[in-house]
GROMACS .gro file of C-alpha atoms in nm:
model
  253
    1LEU     CA    1  -0.433   1.703  -0.176
    2GLN     CA    2  -0.349   1.406  -0.314
    3PRO     CA    3   0.006   1.273  -0.317
    4GLN     CA    4   0.170   1.290  -0.678
    5LEU     CA    5   0.270   0.903  -0.610
    6PRO     CA    6   0.050   0.733  -0.332
    7LEU     CA    7   0.270   0.457  -0.347
    8LYS     CA    8   0.168   0.334   0.015
    9PRO     CA    9  -0.211   0.297  -0.051
   10ALA     CA   10  -0.122   0.127  -0.430
   11THR     CA   11   0.079  -0.150  -0.249
   12LYS     CA   12  -0.149  -0.157   0.084
   13GLU     CA   13  -0.251  -0.548  -0.046
   14ASN     CA   14   0.135  -0.633  -0.047
   15HIS     CA   15   0.194  -0.512   0.299
   16PHE     CA   16  -0.089  -0.689   0.428
   17ARG     CA   17   0.004  -1.014   0.256
   18ALA     CA   18   0.400  -0.961   0.355
   19GLU     CA   19   0.312  -0.906   0.731
   20ASN     CA   20   0.066  -1.190   0.786
   21THR     CA   21   0.289  -1.496   0.712
   22GLN     CA   22   0.465  -1.759   0.939
   23LEU     CA   23   0.766  -1.617   0.817
   24MET     CA   24   0.690  -1.225   0.997
   25LEU     CA   25   0.598  -1.382   1.318
   26SER     CA   26   0.882  -1.614   1.333
   27TYR     CA   27   1.110  -1.321   1.303
   28GLN     CA   28   0.919  -1.112   1.544
   29LYS     CA   29   0.968  -1.420   1.804
   30GLY     CA   30   1.357  -1.416   1.732
   31GLN     CA   31   1.351  -1.761   1.572
   32ILE     CA   32   1.633  -1.698   1.312
   33THR     CA   33   1.964  -1.871   1.300
   34LEU     CA   34   2.330  -1.776   1.236
   35GLN     CA   35   2.308  -1.987   0.906
   36GLN     CA   36   1.994  -1.811   0.797
   37TYR     CA   37   2.132  -1.430   0.878
   38LYS     CA   38   2.436  -1.511   0.661
   39VAL     CA   39   2.218  -1.616   0.352
   40LEU     CA   40   1.990  -1.320   0.414
   41LEU     CA   41   2.346  -1.090   0.373
   42PHE     CA   42   2.383  -1.258   0.046
   43SER     CA   43   2.060  -1.154  -0.109
   44LEU     CA   44   2.079  -0.818   0.054
   45TYR     CA   45   2.403  -0.767  -0.090
   46GLU     CA   46   2.318  -0.862  -0.443
   47ILE     CA   47   1.982  -0.630  -0.453
   48TYR     CA   48   2.134  -0.333  -0.314
   49LYS     CA   49   2.424  -0.361  -0.530
   50ALA     CA   50   2.199  -0.343  -0.843
   51LEU     CA   51   1.963  -0.070  -0.701
   52GLU     CA   52   2.233   0.144  -0.565
   53GLU     CA   53   2.413   0.108  -0.885
   54GLU     CA   54   2.155   0.204  -1.082
   55LEU     CA   55   2.054   0.495  -0.885
   56ASP     CA   56   2.408   0.613  -0.920
   57ARG     CA   57   2.408   0.594  -1.295
   58ASN     CA   58   2.057   0.759  -1.323
   59SER     CA   59   2.130   0.997  -1.010
   60SER     CA   60   2.071   1.320  -1.241
   61HIS     CA   61   1.759   1.203  -1.412
   62PRO     CA   62   1.490   1.454  -1.312
   63ALA     CA   63   1.254   1.171  -1.160
   64VAL     CA   64   1.553   1.006  -0.956
   65ALA     CA   65   1.736   1.333  -0.844
   66PRO     CA   66   1.492   1.420  -0.588
   67ILE     CA   67   1.520   1.074  -0.372
   68TYR     CA   68   1.858   1.019  -0.420
   69PHE     CA   69   2.011   1.015  -0.098
   70PRO     CA   70   2.345   0.829  -0.069
   71GLN     CA   71   2.505   0.953   0.204
   72GLU     CA   72   2.220   0.886   0.449
   73LEU     CA   73   2.048   0.589   0.273
   74ALA     CA   74   2.289   0.365   0.104
   75ARG     CA   75   2.341   0.014   0.228
   76LEU     CA   76   2.608  -0.151   0.013
   77GLU     CA   77   2.923  -0.055   0.212
   78SER     CA   78   2.753  -0.137   0.536
   79LEU     CA   79   2.649  -0.505   0.364
   80GLU     CA   80   3.015  -0.532   0.259
   81SER     CA   81   3.110  -0.460   0.641
   82ASP     CA   82   2.904  -0.723   0.767
   83LEU     CA   83   2.962  -0.968   0.493
   84GLU     CA   84   3.328  -0.942   0.559
   85TYR     CA   85   3.268  -0.999   0.983
   86PHE     CA   86   3.122  -1.301   0.895
   87PHE     CA   87   3.320  -1.437   0.638
   88GLY     CA   88   3.667  -1.254   0.640
   89GLN     CA   89   3.827  -1.048   0.365
   90ASP     CA   90   3.719  -1.303   0.058
   91TRP     CA   91   3.383  -1.318   0.139
   92GLU     CA   92   3.309  -1.178  -0.244
   93LYS     CA   93   3.439  -1.532  -0.357
   94ARG     CA   94   3.149  -1.702  -0.166
   95VAL     CA   95   2.856  -1.499  -0.253
   96ILE     CA   96   2.569  -1.701  -0.369
   97VAL     CA   97   2.253  -1.577  -0.576
   98PRO     CA   98   1.928  -1.755  -0.541
   99ALA     CA   99   1.681  -1.748  -0.838
  100ALA     CA  100   1.398  -1.524  -0.705
  101THR     CA  101   1.701  -1.313  -0.595
  102GLN     CA  102   1.863  -1.320  -0.965
  103ARG     CA  103   1.538  -1.196  -1.089
  104TYR     CA  104   1.489  -0.929  -0.838
  105LYS     CA  105   1.841  -0.806  -0.953
  106GLN     CA  106   1.785  -0.842  -1.307
  107ARG     CA  107   1.447  -0.635  -1.312
  108LEU     CA  108   1.628  -0.336  -1.096
  109ARG     CA  109   1.889  -0.373  -1.394
  110LYS     CA  110   1.621  -0.376  -1.669
  111VAL     CA  111   1.498  -0.068  -1.503
  112GLY     CA  112   1.801   0.137  -1.464
  113GLU     CA  113   1.988   0.054  -1.814
  114ASN     CA  114   1.728   0.000  -2.063
  115GLU     CA  115   1.362   0.102  -1.962
  116ASN     CA  116   1.226   0.420  -1.783
  117PRO     CA  117   1.486   0.519  -1.475
  118GLU     CA  118   1.181   0.696  -1.325
  119LEU     CA  119   1.061   0.335  -1.221
  120LEU     CA  120   1.383   0.306  -0.983
  121VAL     CA  121   1.141   0.553  -0.719
  122ALA     CA  122   0.920   0.261  -0.673
  123HIS     CA  123   1.209   0.004  -0.577
  124ALA     CA  124   1.393   0.275  -0.404
  125TYR     CA  125   1.074   0.327  -0.187
  126THR     CA  126   1.008  -0.033  -0.117
  127ARG     CA  127   1.349  -0.090   0.018
  128TYR     CA  128   1.468   0.211   0.213
  129LEU     CA  129   1.191   0.336   0.367
  130GLY     CA  130   1.086  -0.033   0.501
  131ASP     CA  131   1.433  -0.092   0.623
  132LEU     CA  132   1.467   0.277   0.734
  133SER     CA  133   1.147   0.217   0.926
  134GLY     CA  134   1.218  -0.077   1.123
  135GLY     CA  135   1.587  -0.081   1.107
  136GLN     CA  136   1.668  -0.011   1.496
  137VAL     CA  137   1.423  -0.265   1.634
  138LEU     CA  138   1.494  -0.531   1.390
  139GLY     CA  139   1.856  -0.498   1.458
  140LYS     CA  140   1.803  -0.583   1.820
  141ILE     CA  141   1.591  -0.879   1.731
  142THR     CA  142   1.847  -0.986   1.537
  143GLN     CA  143   2.124  -0.932   1.788
  144LYS     CA  144   1.955  -1.102   2.034
  145SER     CA  145   1.848  -1.396   1.850
  146LEU     CA  146   2.213  -1.469   1.710
  147GLY     CA  147   2.369  -1.402   2.065
  148LEU     CA  148   2.576  -1.157   1.938
  149SER     CA  149   2.746  -0.980   2.226
  150SER     CA  150   2.824  -0.621   2.038
  151LYS     CA  151   2.662  -0.474   1.722
  152GLU     CA  152   2.944  -0.577   1.466
  153GLY     CA  153   2.776  -0.770   1.178
  154LEU     CA  154   2.492  -0.575   1.238
  155SER     CA  155   2.592  -0.260   1.010
  156PHE     CA  156   2.289  -0.299   0.763
  157PHE     CA  157   2.030  -0.189   1.032
  158SER     CA  158   2.220   0.102   1.109
  159PHE     CA  159   2.161   0.435   0.942
  160PRO     CA  160   2.409   0.679   1.095
  161GLY     CA  161   2.341   0.956   0.840
  162VAL     CA  162   1.999   0.979   0.954
  163SER     CA  163   1.916   1.167   1.299
  164SER     CA  164   1.539   1.132   1.312
  165PRO     CA  165   1.374   0.853   1.075
  166ASN     CA  166   1.061   1.010   1.125
  167ARG     CA  167   1.182   1.356   0.985
  168PHE     CA  168   1.387   1.190   0.706
  169LYS     CA  169   1.065   0.986   0.589
  170GLN     CA  170   0.867   1.325   0.599
  171LEU     CA  171   1.139   1.469   0.359
  172TYR     CA  172   1.156   1.161   0.137
  173ARG     CA  173   0.787   1.159   0.086
  174SER     CA  174   0.793   1.524   0.017
  175ARG     CA  175   1.067   1.496  -0.215
  176MET     CA  176   0.900   1.198  -0.393
  177ASN     CA  177   0.567   1.367  -0.436
  178SER     CA  178   0.743   1.649  -0.607
  179VAL     CA  179   0.843   1.457  -0.917
  180GLU     CA  180   0.682   1.560  -1.230
  181LEU     CA  181   0.531   1.296  -1.420
  182THR     CA  182   0.285   1.220  -1.687
  183GLU     CA  183  -0.028   1.041  -1.575
  184GLU     CA  184   0.097   0.730  -1.774
  185GLU     CA  185   0.461   0.761  -1.591
  186LYS     CA  186   0.248   0.766  -1.264
  187ALA     CA  187   0.045   0.489  -1.324
  188ALA     CA  188   0.377   0.298  -1.416
  189VAL     CA  189   0.543   0.375  -1.113
  190LEU     CA  190   0.260   0.254  -0.935
  191GLU     CA  191   0.230  -0.032  -1.086
  192GLU     CA  192   0.638  -0.123  -1.046
  193ALA     CA  193   0.581  -0.047  -0.674
  194VAL     CA  194   0.333  -0.350  -0.666
  195GLU     CA  195   0.581  -0.505  -0.882
  196ALA     CA  196   0.871  -0.461  -0.656
  197PHE     CA  197   0.663  -0.612  -0.359
  198GLU     CA  198   0.588  -0.911  -0.578
  199LEU     CA  199   0.958  -0.966  -0.637
  200ASN     CA  200   1.039  -0.961  -0.231
  201ILE     CA  201   0.759  -1.195  -0.188
  202GLN     CA  202   0.919  -1.432  -0.439
  203VAL     CA  203   1.232  -1.391  -0.283
  204ARG     CA  204   1.058  -1.488   0.040
  205GLU     CA  205   0.891  -1.796  -0.114
  206GLN     CA  206   1.149  -1.939  -0.312
  207ASP     CA  207   1.309  -2.280  -0.198
  208SER     CA  208   1.626  -2.427  -0.234
  209GLY     CA  209   1.882  -2.676  -0.100
  210LEU     CA  210   2.164  -2.370  -0.119
  211GLU     CA  211   2.335  -2.349   0.196
  212VAL     CA  212   2.658  -2.112   0.323
  213SER     CA  213   2.936  -2.305   0.463
  214ASP     CA  214   2.988  -2.203   0.823
  215ARG     CA  215   3.324  -2.008   0.867
  216PRO     CA  216   3.427  -1.976   1.248
  217VAL     CA  217   3.338  -1.665   1.422
  218ARG     CA  218   3.493  -1.559   1.757
  219ALA     CA  219   3.346  -1.751   2.023
  220SER     CA  220   3.341  -1.408   2.238
  221ASP     CA  221   3.109  -1.239   1.974
  222VAL     CA  222   2.863  -1.530   1.946
  223GLY     CA  223   2.699  -1.674   2.215
  224ALA     CA  224   2.385  -1.866   2.151
  225ALA     CA  225   2.376  -1.835   1.757
  226ARG     CA  226   2.260  -2.197   1.616
  227PHE     CA  227   2.403  -2.348   1.315
  228THR     CA  228   2.220  -2.554   1.113
  229ALA     CA  229   2.307  -2.812   0.828
  230SER     CA  230   1.890  -2.846   0.685
  231PRO     CA  231   1.805  -2.582   0.406
  232VAL     CA  232   1.738  -2.244   0.530
  233LEU     CA  233   1.751  -2.043   0.214
  234GLN     CA  234   1.361  -2.018   0.203
  235PHE     CA  235   1.349  -1.866   0.551
  236ALA     CA  236   1.652  -1.679   0.497
  237VAL     CA  237   1.633  -1.497   0.195
  238GLY     CA  238   1.262  -1.428   0.288
  239LEU     CA  239   1.381  -1.215   0.547
  240CYS     CA  240   1.467  -0.953   0.260
  241VAL     CA  241   1.102  -0.879   0.227
  242ALA     CA  242   1.060  -0.942   0.580
  243LEU     CA  243   1.281  -0.629   0.678
  244ALA     CA  244   1.138  -0.400   0.398
  245THR     CA  245   0.769  -0.467   0.519
  246VAL     CA  246   0.778  -0.560   0.889
  247GLY     CA  247   0.939  -0.186   0.947
  248ALA     CA  248   0.680  -0.069   0.704
  249ALA     CA  249   0.403  -0.217   0.880
  250MET     CA  250   0.482  -0.176   1.264
  251TYR     CA  251   0.641   0.165   1.249
  252GLY     CA  252   0.459   0.321   0.890
  253MET     CA  253   0.656   0.410   0.540
   0.00000   0.00000   0.00000
């Protein structure tokens, strides 16, 4: 039987484009600095804040309810914890929103507030299953790259509410395929999944001189972490798509 929502084959080309970039190779080699990771956290925070607020708003919608797993998947609290670790309690005053991240955020708001909430299924699939697939491995790569002696500041990569990622992904896909949609709605969700990947790729490709001023972190926790004064935004926010698609490509969504 064909799945109700064949999102994986619909986004196959996007997966290929995302996984065959210098960015992906660089990340897998551990070539990420603390400065880059900080900018990454800001972009992830903005994306997930919009996504999760819209999922909450539409949690009773018949298309959203089956794939609404806030206890298992929600990332916002983890990101807030990571940001507080690196920037202190006043981290919210220092949030920067790069242009491509802003476009991604605006699209999520438009879908949730003004258009068709069923399109949120495409965005939830793109983000959550990719992050869940590669989270553990990517977390270890990040920890090693930054020289962190503990997992503090890396909460984003951990899904304590999911005991078995593979079993949970099977459940998620089953729930997703149970969503009842008209042919027109199904086509729209598949198109939105492609759009979600494109938004991620735009985030990856954006270039800007924006930087995050360094705040000292505890020397006992940071070993070989490198600070840079050169523009790092293109690489760092590009990891947003890396985290969603490396996991998808390497470990299967």
